[in-house]
PDB file of C-alpha atoms in Angstrom:
ATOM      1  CA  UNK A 282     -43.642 145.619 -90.558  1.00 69.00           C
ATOM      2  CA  UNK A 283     -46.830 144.187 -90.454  1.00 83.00           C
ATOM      3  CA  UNK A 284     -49.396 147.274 -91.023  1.00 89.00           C
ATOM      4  CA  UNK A 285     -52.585 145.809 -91.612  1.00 91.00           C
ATOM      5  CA  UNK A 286     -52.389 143.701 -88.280  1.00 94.00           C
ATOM      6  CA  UNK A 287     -52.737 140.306 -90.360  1.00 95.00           C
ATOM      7  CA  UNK A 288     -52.796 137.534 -88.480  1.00 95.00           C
ATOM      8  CA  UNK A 289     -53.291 133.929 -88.852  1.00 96.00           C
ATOM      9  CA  UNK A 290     -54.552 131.498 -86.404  1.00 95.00           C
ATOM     10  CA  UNK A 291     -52.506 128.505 -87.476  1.00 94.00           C
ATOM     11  CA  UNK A 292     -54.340 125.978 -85.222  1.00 95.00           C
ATOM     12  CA  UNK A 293     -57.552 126.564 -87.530  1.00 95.00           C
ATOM     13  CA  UNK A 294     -55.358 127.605 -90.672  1.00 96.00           C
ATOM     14  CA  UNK A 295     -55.686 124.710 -93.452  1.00 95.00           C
ATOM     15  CA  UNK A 296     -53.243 126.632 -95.995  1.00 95.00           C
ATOM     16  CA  UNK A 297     -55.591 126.390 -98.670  1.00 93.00           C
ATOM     17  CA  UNK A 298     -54.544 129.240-100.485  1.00 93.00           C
ATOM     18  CA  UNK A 299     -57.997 130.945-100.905  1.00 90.00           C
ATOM     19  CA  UNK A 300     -56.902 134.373 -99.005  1.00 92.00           C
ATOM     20  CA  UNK A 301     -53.309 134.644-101.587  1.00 93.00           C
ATOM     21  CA  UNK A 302     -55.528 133.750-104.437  1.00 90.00           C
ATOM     22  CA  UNK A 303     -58.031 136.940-103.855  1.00 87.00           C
ATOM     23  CA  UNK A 304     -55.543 139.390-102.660  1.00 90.00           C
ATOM     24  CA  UNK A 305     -55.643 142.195-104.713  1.00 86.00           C
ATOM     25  CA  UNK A 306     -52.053 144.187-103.712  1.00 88.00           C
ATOM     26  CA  UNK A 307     -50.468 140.815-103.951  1.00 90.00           C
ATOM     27  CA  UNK A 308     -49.231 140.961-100.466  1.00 94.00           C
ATOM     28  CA  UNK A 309     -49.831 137.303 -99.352  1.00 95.00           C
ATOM     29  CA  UNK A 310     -48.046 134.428 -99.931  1.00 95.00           C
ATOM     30  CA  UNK A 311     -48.526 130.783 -98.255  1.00 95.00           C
ATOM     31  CA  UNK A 312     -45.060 129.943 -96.720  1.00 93.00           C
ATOM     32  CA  UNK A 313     -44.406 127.881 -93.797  1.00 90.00           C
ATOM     33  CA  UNK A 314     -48.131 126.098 -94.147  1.00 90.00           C
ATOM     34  CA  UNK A 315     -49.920 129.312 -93.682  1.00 94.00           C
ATOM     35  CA  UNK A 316     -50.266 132.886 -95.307  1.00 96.00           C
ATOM     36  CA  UNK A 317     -47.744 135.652 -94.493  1.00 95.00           C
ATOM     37  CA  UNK A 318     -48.130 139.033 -94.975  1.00 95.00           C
ATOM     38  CA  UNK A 319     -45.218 140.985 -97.036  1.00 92.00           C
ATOM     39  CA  UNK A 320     -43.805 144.255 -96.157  1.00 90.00           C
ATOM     40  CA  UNK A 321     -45.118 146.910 -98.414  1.00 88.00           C
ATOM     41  CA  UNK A 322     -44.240 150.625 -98.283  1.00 86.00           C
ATOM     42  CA  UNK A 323     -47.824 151.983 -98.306  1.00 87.00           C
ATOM     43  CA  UNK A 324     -51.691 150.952 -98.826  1.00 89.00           C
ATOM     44  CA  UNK A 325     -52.946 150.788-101.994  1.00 86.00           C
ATOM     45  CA  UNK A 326     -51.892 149.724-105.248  1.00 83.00           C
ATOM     46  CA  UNK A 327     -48.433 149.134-104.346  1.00 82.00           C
ATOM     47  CA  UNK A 328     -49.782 147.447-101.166  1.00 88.00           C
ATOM     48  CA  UNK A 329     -52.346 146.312 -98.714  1.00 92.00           C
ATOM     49  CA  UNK A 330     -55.914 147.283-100.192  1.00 90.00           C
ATOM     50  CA  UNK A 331     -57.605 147.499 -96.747  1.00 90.00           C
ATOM     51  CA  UNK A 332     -60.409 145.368 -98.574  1.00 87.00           C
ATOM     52  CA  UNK A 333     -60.497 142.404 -95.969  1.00 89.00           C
ATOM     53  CA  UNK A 334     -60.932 139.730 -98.724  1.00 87.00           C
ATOM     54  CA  UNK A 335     -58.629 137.501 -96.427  1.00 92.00           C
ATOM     55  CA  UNK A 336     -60.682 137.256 -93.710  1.00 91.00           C
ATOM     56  CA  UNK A 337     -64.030 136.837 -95.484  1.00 86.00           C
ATOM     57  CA  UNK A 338     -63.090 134.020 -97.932  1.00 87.00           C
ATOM     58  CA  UNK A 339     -60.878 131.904 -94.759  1.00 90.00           C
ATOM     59  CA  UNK A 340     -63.388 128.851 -94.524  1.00 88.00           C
ATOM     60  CA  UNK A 341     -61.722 127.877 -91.527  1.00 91.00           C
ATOM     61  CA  UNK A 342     -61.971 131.557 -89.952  1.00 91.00           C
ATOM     62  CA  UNK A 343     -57.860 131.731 -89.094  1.00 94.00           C
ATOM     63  CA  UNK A 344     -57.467 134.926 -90.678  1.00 95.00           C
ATOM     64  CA  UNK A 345     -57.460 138.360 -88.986  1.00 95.00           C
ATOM     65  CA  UNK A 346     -56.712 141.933 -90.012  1.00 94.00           C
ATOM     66  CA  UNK A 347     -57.280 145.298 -89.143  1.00 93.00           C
ATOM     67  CA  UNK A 348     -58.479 143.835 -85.628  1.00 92.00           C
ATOM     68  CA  UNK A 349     -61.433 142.402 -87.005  1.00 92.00           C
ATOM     69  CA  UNK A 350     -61.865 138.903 -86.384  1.00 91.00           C
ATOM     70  CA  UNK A 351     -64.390 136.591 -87.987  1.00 85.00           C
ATOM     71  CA  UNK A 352     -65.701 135.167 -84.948  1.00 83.00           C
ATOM     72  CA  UNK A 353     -66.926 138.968 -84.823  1.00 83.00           C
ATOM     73  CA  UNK A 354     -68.278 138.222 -87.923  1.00 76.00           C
ATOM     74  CA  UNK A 355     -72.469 138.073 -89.183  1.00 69.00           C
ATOM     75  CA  UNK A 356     -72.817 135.203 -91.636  1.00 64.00           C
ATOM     76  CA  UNK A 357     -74.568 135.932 -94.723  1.00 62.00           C
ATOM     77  CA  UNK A 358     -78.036 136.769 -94.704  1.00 64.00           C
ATOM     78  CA  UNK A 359     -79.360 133.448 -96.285  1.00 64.00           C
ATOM     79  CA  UNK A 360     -82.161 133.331 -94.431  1.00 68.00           C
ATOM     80  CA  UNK A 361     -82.816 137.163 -95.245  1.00 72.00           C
ATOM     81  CA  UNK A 362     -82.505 136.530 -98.637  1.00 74.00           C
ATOM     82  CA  UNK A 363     -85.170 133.390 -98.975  1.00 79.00           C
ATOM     83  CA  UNK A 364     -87.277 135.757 -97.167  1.00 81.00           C
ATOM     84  CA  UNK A 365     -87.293 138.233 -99.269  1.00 83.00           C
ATOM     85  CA  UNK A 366     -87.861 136.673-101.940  1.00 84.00           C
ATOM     86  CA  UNK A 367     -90.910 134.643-100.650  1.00 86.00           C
ATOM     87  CA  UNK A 368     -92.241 138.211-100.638  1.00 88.00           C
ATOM     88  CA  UNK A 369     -91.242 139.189-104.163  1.00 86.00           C
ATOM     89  CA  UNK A 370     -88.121 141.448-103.346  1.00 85.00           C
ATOM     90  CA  UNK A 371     -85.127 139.830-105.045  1.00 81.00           C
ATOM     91  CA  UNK A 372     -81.626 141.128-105.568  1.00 73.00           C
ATOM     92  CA  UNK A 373     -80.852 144.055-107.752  1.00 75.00           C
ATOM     93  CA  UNK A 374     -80.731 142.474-111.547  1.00 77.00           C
ATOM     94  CA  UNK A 375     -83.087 139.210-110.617  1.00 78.00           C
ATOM     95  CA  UNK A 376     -86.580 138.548-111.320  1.00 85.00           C
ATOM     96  CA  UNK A 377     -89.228 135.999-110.166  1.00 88.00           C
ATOM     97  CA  UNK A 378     -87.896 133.806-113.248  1.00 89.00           C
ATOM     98  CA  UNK A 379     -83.896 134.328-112.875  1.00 85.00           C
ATOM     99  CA  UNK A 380     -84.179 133.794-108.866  1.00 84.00           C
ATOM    100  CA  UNK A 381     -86.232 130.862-109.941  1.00 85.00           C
ATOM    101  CA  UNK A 382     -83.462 129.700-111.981  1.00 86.00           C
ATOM    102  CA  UNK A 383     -80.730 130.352-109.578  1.00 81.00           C
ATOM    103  CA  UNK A 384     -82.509 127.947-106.983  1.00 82.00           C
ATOM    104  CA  UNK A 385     -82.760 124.995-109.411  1.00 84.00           C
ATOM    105  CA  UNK A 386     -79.408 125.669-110.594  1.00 83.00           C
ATOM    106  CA  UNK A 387     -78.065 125.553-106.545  1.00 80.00           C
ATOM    107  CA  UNK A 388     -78.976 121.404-107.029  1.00 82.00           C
ATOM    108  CA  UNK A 389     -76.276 120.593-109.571  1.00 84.00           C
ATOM    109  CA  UNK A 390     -74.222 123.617-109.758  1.00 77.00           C
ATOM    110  CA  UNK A 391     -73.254 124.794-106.224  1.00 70.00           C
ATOM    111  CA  UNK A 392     -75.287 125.218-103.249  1.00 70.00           C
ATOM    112  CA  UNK A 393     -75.021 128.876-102.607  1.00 69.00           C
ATOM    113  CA  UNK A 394     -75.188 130.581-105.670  1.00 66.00           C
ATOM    114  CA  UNK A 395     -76.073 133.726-104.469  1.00 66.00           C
ATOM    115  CA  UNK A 396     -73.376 133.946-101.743  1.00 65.00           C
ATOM    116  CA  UNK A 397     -71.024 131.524-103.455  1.00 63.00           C
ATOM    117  CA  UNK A 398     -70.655 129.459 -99.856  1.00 65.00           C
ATOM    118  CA  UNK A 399     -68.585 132.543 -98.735  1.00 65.00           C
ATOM    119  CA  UNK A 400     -67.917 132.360 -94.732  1.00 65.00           C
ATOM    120  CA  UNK A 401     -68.366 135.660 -94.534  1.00 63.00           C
ATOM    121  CA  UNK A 402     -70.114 138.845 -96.091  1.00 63.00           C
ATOM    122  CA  UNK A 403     -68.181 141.897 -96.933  1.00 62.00           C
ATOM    123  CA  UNK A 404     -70.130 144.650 -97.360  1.00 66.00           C
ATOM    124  CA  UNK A 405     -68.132 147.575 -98.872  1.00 68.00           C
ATOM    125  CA  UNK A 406     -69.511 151.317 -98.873  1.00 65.00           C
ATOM    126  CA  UNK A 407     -68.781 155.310 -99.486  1.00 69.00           C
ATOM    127  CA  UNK A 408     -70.243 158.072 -99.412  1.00 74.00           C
ATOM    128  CA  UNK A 409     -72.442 159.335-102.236  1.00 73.00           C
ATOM    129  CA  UNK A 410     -70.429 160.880-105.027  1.00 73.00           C
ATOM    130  CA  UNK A 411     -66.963 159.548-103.818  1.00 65.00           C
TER     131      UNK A 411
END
């Protein structure tokens, strides 16, 4: 029983393996040229996580869960982020010299190293003190 309402749109689906290689419960698996969701009892450790990693690292968008689709998706606030730190706010842990070094890096290393080229942004949350 499929749970977690995975679903893959195989027309866009490349079977690249990216969503079974960050799947935390271990519930995806590539078989017939695209991932497949496995029965699992209950969410959590012996399951689905509910985290979504699927869908946001899918380059090709094909994955779906929970009803969330990444066409329903923001991209990654790239733009935001350049902003920002044209203005001297940089990420939690950076300074003027280690965002400095992160851009030059970006030229022979990987062009988004702050977002790591990820199609999609997951932004997890709680409540304070949970």
């Amino acid at each position: 029983m499929n749970k977690a309402k995975f679903e893959v749109d195989k027309d866009k689906c490349t079977a690249c393996g990216l969503c079974v290689k960050v799947c935390p419960g271990a519930v995806l698996r590539l078989e017939g040229g695209a991932p497949r969701i496995a029965d699992f009892d209950a969410f959590g450790w012996n399951g689905c996580w509910k985290c979504q990693h699927c869908l946001s690292v899918c380059p090709a968008g094909a994955i779906s869960i929970f009803g969330k689709r990444p066409g329903d998706s923001l991209p990654p606030p790239v733009d935001a982020a350049k902003a920002l730190a044209a203005q001297g706010v940089y990420p939690r842990g950076f300074d003027e010299p280690s965002y400095a070094d992160m851009k030059r890096w970006e030229a022979t290393v990987r062009p988004d190293m702050l977002f790591c080229g990820a199609p999609h942004l997951l932004i997890p949350h709680a409540p304070l003190g949970a």
